[in-house]
XYZ file of C-alpha atoms in Angstrom:
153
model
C 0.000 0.000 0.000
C 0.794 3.303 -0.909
C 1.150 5.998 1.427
C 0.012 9.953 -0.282
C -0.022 12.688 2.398
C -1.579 15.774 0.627
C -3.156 18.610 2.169
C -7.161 19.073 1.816
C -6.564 22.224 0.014
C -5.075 20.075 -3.070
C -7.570 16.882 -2.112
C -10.512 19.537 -2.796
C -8.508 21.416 -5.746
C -8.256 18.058 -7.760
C -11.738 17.207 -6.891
C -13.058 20.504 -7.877
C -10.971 20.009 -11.512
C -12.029 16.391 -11.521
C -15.583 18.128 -11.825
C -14.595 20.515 -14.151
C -13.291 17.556 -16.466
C -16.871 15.416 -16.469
C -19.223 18.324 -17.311
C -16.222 18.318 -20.510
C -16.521 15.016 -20.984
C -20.113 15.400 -21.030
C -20.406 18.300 -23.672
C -18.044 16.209 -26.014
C -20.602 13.197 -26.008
C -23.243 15.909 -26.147
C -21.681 17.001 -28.868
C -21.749 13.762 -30.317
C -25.805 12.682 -30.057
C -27.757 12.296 -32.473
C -30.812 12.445 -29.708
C -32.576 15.781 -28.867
C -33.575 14.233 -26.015
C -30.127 12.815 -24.870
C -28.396 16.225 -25.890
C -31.270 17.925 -23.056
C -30.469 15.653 -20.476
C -26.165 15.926 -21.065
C -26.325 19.927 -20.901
C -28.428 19.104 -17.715
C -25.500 17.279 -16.621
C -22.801 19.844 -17.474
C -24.852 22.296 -14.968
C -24.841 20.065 -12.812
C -21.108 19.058 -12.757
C -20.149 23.057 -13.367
C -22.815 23.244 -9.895
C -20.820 20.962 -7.630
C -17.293 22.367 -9.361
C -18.054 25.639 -8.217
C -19.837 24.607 -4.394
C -15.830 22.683 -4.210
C -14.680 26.149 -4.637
C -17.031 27.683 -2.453
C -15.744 25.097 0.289
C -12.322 26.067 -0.275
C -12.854 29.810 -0.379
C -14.855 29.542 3.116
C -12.764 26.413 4.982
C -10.161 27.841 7.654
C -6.539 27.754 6.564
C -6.504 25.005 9.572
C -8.374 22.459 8.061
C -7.440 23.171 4.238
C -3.378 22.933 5.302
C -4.699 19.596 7.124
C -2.763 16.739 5.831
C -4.476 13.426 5.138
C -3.630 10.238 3.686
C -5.912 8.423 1.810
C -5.290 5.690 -0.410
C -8.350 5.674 -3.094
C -9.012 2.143 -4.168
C -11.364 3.140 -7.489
C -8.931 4.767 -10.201
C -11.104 7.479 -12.439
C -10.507 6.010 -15.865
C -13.318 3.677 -15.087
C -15.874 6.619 -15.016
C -14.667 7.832 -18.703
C -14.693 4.048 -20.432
C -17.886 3.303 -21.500
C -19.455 0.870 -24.105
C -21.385 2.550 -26.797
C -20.850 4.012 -29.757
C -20.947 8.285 -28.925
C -23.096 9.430 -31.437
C -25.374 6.711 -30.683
C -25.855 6.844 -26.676
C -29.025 6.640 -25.140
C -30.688 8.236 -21.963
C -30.691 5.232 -20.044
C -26.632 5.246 -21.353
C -26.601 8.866 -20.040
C -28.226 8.236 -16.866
C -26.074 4.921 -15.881
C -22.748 7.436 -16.210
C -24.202 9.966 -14.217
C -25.348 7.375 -11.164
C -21.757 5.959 -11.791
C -19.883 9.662 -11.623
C -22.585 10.495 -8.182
C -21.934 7.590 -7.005
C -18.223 7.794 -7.020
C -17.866 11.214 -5.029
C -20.626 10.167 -2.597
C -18.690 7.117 -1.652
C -15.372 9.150 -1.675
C -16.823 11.892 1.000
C -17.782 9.074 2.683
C -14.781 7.263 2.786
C -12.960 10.316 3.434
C -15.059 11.028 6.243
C -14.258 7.449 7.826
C -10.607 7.892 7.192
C -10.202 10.635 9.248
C -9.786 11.924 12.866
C -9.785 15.404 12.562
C -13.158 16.597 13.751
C -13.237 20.040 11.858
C -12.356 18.044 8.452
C -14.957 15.028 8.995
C -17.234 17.715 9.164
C -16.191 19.338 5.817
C -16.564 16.051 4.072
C -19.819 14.960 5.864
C -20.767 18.556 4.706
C -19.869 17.301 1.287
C -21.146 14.326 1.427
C -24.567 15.666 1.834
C -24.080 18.317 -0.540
C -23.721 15.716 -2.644
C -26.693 13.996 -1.815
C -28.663 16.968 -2.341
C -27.492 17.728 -5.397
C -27.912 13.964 -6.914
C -31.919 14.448 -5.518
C -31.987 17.744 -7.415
C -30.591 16.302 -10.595
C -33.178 13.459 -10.324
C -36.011 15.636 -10.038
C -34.763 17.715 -13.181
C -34.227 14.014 -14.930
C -37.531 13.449 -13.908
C -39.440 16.742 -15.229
C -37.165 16.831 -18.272
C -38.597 13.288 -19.389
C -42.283 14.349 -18.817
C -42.255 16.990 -21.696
């Protein structure tokens, strides 16, 4: 096992780019539909990804130096690449395609802020990524409900 020591500031920085990178890989395979429909629901997801890319900012703007010059070491099992491989064709990808990356990306950070959280014994930076984590949440109920009402018309 590896041991990485980096400070939350750059944890939070590579996150926050991390999110910067899907909502680009999402307007590339928006880009690349052929689907109304799918196009709709990918610039949904860009929003969405530019949202929780700028709330990571937010975070950092607001945390105390204290907790953002933190160091932590965390060892993350799940490497990224999986999140960008998928099997279809681009220009034909469906919703249900769309929707199964999305859950997949969600899913990811929710279960790293978790993680996180567990990993560490700092009280004031469990609480930033508990704080996360349910930022997260909300935002993954939010982008449901749009999923939802965007399907209906």
């Amino acid at each position: 096992m590896m041991s990485n020591f980096s400070k939350v500031h750059d944890f939070l920085m590579h996150e926050q780019n991390l999110h910067a990178r899907i909502a680009d890989y999402y307007r590339e395979l928006s880009a690349q539909a052929s689907n109304e429909q799918v196009k709709m629901l990918l610039q949904l997801l860009v929003k969405h990804e530019i949202t929780l890319s700028t709330s990571l900012r937010d975070y950092i703007e607001k945390a105390s130096a204290k907790v953002l010059n933190t160091f932590i070491q965390f060892e993350r099992e799940i490497n990224i690449k999986h999140l960008f491989n998928n099997e279809f064709k681009h220009g034909q990808i469906s919703c249900d395609d769309v929707e199964v990356i999305a859950h997949g990306i969600d899913q990811y950070f929710s279960e790293l802020y978790a993680d996180m959280f567990e990993a560490i014994e700092c009280d004031m930076v469990q609480t930033l990524f508990e704080n996360l984590r349910q930022h997260m949440e909300q935002e993954k109920k939010r982008l449901s409900i749009d999923i939802n009402s965007m399907k209906d018309m």
